[in-house]
Tab-separated table of C-alpha atoms in Angstrom:
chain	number	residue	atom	x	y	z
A	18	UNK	CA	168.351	183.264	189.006
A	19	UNK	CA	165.797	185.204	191.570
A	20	UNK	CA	167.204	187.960	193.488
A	21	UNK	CA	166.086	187.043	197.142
A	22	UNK	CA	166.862	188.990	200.578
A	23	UNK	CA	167.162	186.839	203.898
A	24	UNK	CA	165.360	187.735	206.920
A	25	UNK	CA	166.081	184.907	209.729
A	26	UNK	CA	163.501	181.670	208.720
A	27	UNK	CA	162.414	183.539	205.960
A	28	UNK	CA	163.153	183.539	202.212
A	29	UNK	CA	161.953	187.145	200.693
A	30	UNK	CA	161.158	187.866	197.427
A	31	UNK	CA	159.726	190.756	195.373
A	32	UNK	CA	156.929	190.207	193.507
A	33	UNK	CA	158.254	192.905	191.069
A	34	UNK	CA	161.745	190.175	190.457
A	35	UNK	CA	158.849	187.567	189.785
A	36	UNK	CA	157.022	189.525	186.660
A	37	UNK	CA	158.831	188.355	183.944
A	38	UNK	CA	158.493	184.721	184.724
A	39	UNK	CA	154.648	185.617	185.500
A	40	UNK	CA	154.685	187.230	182.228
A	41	UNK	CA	156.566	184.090	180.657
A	42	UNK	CA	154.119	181.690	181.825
A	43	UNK	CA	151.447	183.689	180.846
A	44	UNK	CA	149.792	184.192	184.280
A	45	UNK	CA	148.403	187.279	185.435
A	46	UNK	CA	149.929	189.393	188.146
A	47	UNK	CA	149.475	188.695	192.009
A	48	UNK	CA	147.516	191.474	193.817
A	49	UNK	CA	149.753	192.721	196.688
A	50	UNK	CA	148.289	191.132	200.196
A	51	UNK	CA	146.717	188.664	198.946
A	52	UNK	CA	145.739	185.086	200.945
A	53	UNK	CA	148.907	182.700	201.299
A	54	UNK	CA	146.366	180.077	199.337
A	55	UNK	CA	146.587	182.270	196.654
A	56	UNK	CA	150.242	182.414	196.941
A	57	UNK	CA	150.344	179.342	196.467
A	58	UNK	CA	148.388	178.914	193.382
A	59	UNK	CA	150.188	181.622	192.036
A	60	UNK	CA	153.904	180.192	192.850
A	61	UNK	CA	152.928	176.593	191.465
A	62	UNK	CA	151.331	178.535	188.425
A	63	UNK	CA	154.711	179.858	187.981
A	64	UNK	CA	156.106	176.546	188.164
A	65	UNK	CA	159.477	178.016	190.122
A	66	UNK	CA	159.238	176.031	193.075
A	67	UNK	CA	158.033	172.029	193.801
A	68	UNK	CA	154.964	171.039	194.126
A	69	UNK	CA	155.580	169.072	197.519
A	70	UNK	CA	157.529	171.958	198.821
A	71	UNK	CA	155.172	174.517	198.433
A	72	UNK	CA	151.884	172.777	199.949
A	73	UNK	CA	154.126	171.844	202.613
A	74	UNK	CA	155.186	175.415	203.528
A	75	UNK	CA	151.628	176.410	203.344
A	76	UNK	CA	150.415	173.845	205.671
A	77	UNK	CA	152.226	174.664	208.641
A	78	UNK	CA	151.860	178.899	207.532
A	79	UNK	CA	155.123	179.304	205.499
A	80	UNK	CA	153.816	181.266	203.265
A	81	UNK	CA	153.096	184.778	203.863
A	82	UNK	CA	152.536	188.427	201.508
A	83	UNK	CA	153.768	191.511	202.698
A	84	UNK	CA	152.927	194.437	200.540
A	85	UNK	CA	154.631	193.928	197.450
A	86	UNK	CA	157.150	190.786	199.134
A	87	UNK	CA	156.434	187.256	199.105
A	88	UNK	CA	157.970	185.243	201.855
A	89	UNK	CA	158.508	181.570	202.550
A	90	UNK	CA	159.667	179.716	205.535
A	91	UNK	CA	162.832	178.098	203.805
A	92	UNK	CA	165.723	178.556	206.463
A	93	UNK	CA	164.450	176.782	209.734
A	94	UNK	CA	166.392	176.033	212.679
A	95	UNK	CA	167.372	172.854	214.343
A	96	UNK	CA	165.286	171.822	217.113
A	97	UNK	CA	167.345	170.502	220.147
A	98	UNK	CA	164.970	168.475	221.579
A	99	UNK	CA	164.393	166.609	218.521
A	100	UNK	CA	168.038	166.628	216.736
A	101	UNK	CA	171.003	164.279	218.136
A	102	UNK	CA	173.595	165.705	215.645
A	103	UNK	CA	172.615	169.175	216.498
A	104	UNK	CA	172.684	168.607	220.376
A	105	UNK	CA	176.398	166.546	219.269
A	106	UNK	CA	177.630	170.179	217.370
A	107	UNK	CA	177.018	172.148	220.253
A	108	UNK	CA	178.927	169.885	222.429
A	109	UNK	CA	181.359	169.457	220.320
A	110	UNK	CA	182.045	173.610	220.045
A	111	UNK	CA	182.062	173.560	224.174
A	112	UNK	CA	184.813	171.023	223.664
A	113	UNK	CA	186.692	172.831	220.581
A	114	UNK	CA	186.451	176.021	222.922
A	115	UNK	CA	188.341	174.176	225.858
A	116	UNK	CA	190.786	172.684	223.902
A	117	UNK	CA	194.531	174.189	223.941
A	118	UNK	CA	196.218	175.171	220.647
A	119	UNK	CA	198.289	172.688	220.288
A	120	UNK	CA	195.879	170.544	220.731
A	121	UNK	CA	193.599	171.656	218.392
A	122	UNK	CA	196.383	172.104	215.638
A	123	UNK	CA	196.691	167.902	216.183
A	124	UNK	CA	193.648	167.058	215.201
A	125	UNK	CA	192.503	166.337	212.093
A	126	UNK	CA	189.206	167.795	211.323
A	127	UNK	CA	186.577	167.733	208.099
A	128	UNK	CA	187.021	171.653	206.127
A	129	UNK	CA	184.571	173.397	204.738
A	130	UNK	CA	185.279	173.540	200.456
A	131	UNK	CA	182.082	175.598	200.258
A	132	UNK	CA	179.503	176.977	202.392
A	133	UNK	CA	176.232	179.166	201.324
A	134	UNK	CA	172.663	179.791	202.458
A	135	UNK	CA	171.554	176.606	200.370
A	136	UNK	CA	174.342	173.916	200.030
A	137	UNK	CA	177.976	173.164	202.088
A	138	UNK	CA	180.609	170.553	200.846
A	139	UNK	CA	182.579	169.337	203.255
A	140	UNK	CA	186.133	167.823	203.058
A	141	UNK	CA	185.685	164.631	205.175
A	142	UNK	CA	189.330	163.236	205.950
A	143	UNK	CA	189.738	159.134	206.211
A	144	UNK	CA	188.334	157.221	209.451
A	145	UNK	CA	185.564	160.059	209.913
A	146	UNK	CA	182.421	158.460	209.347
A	147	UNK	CA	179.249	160.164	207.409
A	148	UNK	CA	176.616	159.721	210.098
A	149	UNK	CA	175.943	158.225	213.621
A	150	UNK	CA	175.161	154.304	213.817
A	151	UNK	CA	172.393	153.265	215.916
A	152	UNK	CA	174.503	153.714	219.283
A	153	UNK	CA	174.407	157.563	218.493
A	154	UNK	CA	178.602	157.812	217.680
A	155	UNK	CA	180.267	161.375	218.193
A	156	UNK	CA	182.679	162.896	215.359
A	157	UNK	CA	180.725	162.121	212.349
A	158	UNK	CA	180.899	164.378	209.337
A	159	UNK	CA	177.194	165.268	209.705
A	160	UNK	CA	178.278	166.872	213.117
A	161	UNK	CA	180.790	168.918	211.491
A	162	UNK	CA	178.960	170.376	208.892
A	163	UNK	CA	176.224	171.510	211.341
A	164	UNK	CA	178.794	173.176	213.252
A	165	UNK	CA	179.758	174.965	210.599
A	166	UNK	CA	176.667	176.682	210.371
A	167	UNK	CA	176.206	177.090	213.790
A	168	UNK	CA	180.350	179.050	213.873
A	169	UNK	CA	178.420	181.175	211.451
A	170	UNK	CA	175.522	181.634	213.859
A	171	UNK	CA	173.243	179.971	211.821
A	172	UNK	CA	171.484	176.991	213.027
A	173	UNK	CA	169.882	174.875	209.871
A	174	UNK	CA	170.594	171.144	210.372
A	175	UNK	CA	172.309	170.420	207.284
A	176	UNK	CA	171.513	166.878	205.388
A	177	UNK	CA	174.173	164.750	203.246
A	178	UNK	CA	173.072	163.749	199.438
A	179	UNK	CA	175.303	161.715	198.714
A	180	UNK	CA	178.048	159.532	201.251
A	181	UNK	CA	181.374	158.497	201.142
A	182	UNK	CA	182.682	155.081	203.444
A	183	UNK	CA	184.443	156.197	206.965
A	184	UNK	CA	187.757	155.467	205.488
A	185	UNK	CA	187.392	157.326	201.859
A	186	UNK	CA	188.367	161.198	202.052
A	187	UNK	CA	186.672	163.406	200.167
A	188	UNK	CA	184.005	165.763	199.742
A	189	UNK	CA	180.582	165.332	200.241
A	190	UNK	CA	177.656	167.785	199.665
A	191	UNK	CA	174.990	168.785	201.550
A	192	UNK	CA	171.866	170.904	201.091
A	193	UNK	CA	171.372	173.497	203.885
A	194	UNK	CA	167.512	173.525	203.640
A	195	UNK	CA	164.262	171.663	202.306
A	196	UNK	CA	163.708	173.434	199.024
A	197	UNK	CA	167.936	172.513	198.305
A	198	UNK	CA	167.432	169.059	198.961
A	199	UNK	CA	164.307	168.393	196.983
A	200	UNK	CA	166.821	170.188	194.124
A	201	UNK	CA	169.793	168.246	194.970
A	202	UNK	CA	168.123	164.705	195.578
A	203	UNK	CA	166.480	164.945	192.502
A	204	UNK	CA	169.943	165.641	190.800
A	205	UNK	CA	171.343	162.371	192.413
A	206	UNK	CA	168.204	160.215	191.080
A	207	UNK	CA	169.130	161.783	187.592
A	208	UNK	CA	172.981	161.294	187.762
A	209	UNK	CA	173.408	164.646	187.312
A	210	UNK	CA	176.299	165.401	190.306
A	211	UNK	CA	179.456	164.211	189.328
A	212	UNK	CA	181.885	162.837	191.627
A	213	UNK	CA	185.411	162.178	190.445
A	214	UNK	CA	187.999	159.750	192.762
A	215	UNK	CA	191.540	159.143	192.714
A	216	UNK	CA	192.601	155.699	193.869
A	217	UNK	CA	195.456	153.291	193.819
A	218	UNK	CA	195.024	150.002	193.096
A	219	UNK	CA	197.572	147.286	192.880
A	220	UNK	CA	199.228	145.714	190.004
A	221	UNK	CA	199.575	147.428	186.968
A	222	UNK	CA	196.371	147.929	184.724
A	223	UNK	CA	196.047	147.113	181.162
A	224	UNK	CA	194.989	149.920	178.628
A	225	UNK	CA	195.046	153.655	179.226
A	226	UNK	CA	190.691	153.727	180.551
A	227	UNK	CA	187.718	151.707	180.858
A	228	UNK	CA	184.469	150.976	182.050
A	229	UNK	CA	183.135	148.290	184.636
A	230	UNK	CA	179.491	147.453	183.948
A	231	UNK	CA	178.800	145.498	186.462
A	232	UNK	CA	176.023	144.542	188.911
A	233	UNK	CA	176.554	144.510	192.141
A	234	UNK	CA	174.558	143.093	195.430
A	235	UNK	CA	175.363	142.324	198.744
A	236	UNK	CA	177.328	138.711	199.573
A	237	UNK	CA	175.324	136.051	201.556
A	238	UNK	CA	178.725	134.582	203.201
A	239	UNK	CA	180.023	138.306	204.581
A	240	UNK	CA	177.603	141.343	205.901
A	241	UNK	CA	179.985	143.632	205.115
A	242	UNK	CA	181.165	142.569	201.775
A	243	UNK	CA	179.433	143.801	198.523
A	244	UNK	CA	180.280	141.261	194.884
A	245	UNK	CA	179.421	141.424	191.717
A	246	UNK	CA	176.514	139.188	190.896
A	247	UNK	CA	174.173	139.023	187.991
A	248	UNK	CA	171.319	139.901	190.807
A	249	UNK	CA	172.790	142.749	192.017
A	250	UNK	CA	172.211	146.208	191.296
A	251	UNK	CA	172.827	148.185	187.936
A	252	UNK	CA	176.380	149.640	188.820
A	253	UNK	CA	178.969	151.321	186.290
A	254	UNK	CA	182.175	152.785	186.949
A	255	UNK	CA	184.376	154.744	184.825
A	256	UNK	CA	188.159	154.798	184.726
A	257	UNK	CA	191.872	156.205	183.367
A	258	UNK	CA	195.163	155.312	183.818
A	259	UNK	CA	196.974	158.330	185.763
A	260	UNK	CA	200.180	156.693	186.087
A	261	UNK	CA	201.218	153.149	186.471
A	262	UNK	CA	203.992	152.007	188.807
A	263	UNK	CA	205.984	148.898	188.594
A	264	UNK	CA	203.673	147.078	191.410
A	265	UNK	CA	200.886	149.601	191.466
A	266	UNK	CA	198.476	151.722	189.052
A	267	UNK	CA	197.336	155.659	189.935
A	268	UNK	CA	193.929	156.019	188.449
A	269	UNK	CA	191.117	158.191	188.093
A	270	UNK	CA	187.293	157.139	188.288
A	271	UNK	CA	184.098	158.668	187.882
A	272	UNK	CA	180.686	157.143	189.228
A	273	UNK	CA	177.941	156.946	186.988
A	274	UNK	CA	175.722	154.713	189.770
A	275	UNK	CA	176.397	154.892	193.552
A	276	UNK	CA	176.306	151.343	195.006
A	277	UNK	CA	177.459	150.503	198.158
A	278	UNK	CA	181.502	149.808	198.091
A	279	UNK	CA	181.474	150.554	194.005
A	280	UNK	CA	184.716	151.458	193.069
A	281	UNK	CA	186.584	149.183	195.638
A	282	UNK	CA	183.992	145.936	194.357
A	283	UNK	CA	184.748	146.818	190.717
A	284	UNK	CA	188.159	147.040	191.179
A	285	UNK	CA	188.629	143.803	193.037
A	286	UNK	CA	186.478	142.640	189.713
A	287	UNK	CA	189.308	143.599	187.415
A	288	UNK	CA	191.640	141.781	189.900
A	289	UNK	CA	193.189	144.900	190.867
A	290	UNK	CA	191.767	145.890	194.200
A	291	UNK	CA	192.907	149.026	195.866
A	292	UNK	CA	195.986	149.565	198.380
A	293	UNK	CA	195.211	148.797	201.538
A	294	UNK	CA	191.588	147.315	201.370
A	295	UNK	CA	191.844	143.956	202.915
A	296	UNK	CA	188.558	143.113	202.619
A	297	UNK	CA	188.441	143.291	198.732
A	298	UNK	CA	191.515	141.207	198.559
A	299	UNK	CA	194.290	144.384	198.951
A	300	UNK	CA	197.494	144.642	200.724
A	301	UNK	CA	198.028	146.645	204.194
A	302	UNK	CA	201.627	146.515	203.941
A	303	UNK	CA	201.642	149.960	203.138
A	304	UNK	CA	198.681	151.421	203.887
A	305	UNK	CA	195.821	150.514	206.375
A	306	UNK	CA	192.446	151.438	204.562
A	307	UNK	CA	191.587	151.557	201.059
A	308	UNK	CA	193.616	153.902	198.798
A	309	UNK	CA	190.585	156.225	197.835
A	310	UNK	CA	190.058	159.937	198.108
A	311	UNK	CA	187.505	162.071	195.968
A	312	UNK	CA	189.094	164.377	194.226
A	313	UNK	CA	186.175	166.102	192.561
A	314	UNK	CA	182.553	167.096	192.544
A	315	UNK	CA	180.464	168.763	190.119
A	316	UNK	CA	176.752	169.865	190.699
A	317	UNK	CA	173.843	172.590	189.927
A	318	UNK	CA	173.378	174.615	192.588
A	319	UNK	CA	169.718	174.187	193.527
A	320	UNK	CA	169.075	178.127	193.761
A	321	UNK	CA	171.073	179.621	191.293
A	322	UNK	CA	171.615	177.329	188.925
A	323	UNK	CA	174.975	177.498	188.347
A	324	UNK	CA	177.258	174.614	187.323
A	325	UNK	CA	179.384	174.395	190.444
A	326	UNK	CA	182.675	172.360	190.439
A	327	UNK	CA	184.064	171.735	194.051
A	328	UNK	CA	187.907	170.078	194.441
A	329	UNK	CA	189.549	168.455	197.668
A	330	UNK	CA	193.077	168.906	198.144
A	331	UNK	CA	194.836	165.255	198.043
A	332	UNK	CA	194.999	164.011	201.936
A	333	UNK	CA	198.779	164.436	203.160
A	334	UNK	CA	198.489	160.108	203.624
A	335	UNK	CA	198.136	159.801	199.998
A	336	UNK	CA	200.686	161.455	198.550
A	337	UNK	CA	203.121	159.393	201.234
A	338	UNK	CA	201.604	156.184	199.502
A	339	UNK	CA	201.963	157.321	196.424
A	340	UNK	CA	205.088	158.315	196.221
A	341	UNK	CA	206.177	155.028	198.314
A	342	UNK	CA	204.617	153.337	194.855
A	343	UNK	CA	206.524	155.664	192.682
A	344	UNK	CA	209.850	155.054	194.604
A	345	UNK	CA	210.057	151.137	194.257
């Protein structure tokens, strides 16, 4: 891991911290002041930071030498003119501001699990969706997280790698910068974030795990349905038995693919579809959403490199369902 200082924008870095890996890759020292092109070719030679990220940085003069310091323009600002979620944060601190305490204490809001100069995971509760539609809709979890930031006075517009549907809780992680999300989208591509779920699913399920390997596309008689289908996409899901209940089964799932409704279409599959999730062929009776929270999420931090593992308290509604399923 590089040693790096922050000065606003700017990511700083001593070309003294960069010698050994010069001296690794066998590529002769920088001279101090020397043209940002050369930076450049000396950075890639290095082979520290992406390709795409670099030329990038130096075509809109993100990369400068100061004396003996590189910097790079990592940690940019929102723009207001051109960001809706940002403009949406600041309103919505004006309207946490004017809100009394009791009011504020009522509402239930997304919390930050973990929050650094290059990557946030937020705790998104059930009903909050991800992202705006079309129609630009307030109280999204992208909102949140750039308000967090912005509490801290700093104003990056943070971006989601991964997503979780409006009425799953759990936490979702997002890089704070460029240079973390080329890191952490090439991690998704690779399968190399894990996400871990708890769900409960009706009926009582056979066997203490499994795996669903399953394809799974989008159906022609619904829009917002998902099925499993032999044309579909490559999907697997992994799963254990928690604890079963006499009409219900607490289990555990990891992702190993991140399709569109996964767990809930895979489920539905095994002809156990989840509490709550009507439109996978579950019961509301109890519950009116699907019975899924994530519970878990595992990643490489895209600066440090350090295995990071990231949990989410359980959501006060499903330990109420779950112990309605243990109680009958």
């Amino acid at each position: 891991m590089l040693n790096y200082e922050r000065s606003g924008e700017w990511l700083c870095l001593s070309v003294n911290a960069l010698t050994s890996h010069a001296a690794h890759a066998g590529v002769r020292q920088i001279e101090a002041g020397s043209h940002p092109h050369h930076v450049r070719q000396w950075l890639l030679a290095l082979g520290l930071f992406p390709e795409r990220y670099l030329n990038r940085l130096f075509s809109v003069g993100g990369i400068q030498m100061d004396g003996e310091t590189i910097r790079l323009r990592t940690f940019i600002p929102a723009d207001p003119a051109k960001d809706a979620v940002y403009r949406m944060a600041l309103q919505q601190r004006e309207e946490v501001q004017a809100e009394t305490k009791a009011t504020r204490s009522s509402k239930v809001r997304a919390q930050i699990l973990h929050q650094d100069d290059w990557c946030l995971v937020m705790d998104k509760p059930a009903g909050m969706p991800v992202h705006p539609n079309a129609l630009g809709q307030r109280g999204t979890l992208d909102e949140a997280a750039t308000l967090a930031g912005i509490e801290q006075g700093d104003h990056q517009l943070p971006k989601h790698i991964h997503r979780l549907d409006d009425d799953t809780a759990g936490p979702v992680l997002y890089a704070r910068n460029e240079l973390a999300q080329l890191h952490l989208d090439e991690a998704m591509r690779e399968k190399s974030i894990g996400r871990q779920y708890v769900a409960i699913v009706q009926g009582v399920l056979r066997g203490r795990n499994g795996t669903v390997d399953a394809p799974i596309g989008k159906d022609r008689h619904h829009r917002a349905r998902r099925r499993v289908t032999p044309s579909g996409d490559h999907a697997v899901t992994h799963y254990e038995v928690i604890t079963s209940y006499r009409r219900a089964t607490l289990v555990r799932l990891w992702l190993e693919t991140g399709r569109t409704h996964q767990i809930r279409v895979h489920m539905s599959h095994l002809g156990h579809p989840l509490v709550g999730d009507t439109l996978y062929g579950g019961s509301d009776a109890i519950l009116h959403h699907q019975a899924l929270r994530g519970e878990q999420l595992t990643f490489t931090h895209p600066w440090s490199g350090k295995e990071m593992t990231v949990h989410a308290d359980e959501p006060e509604w499903f330990r109420e369902v779950r112990e309605r399923y243990a109680s009958l």
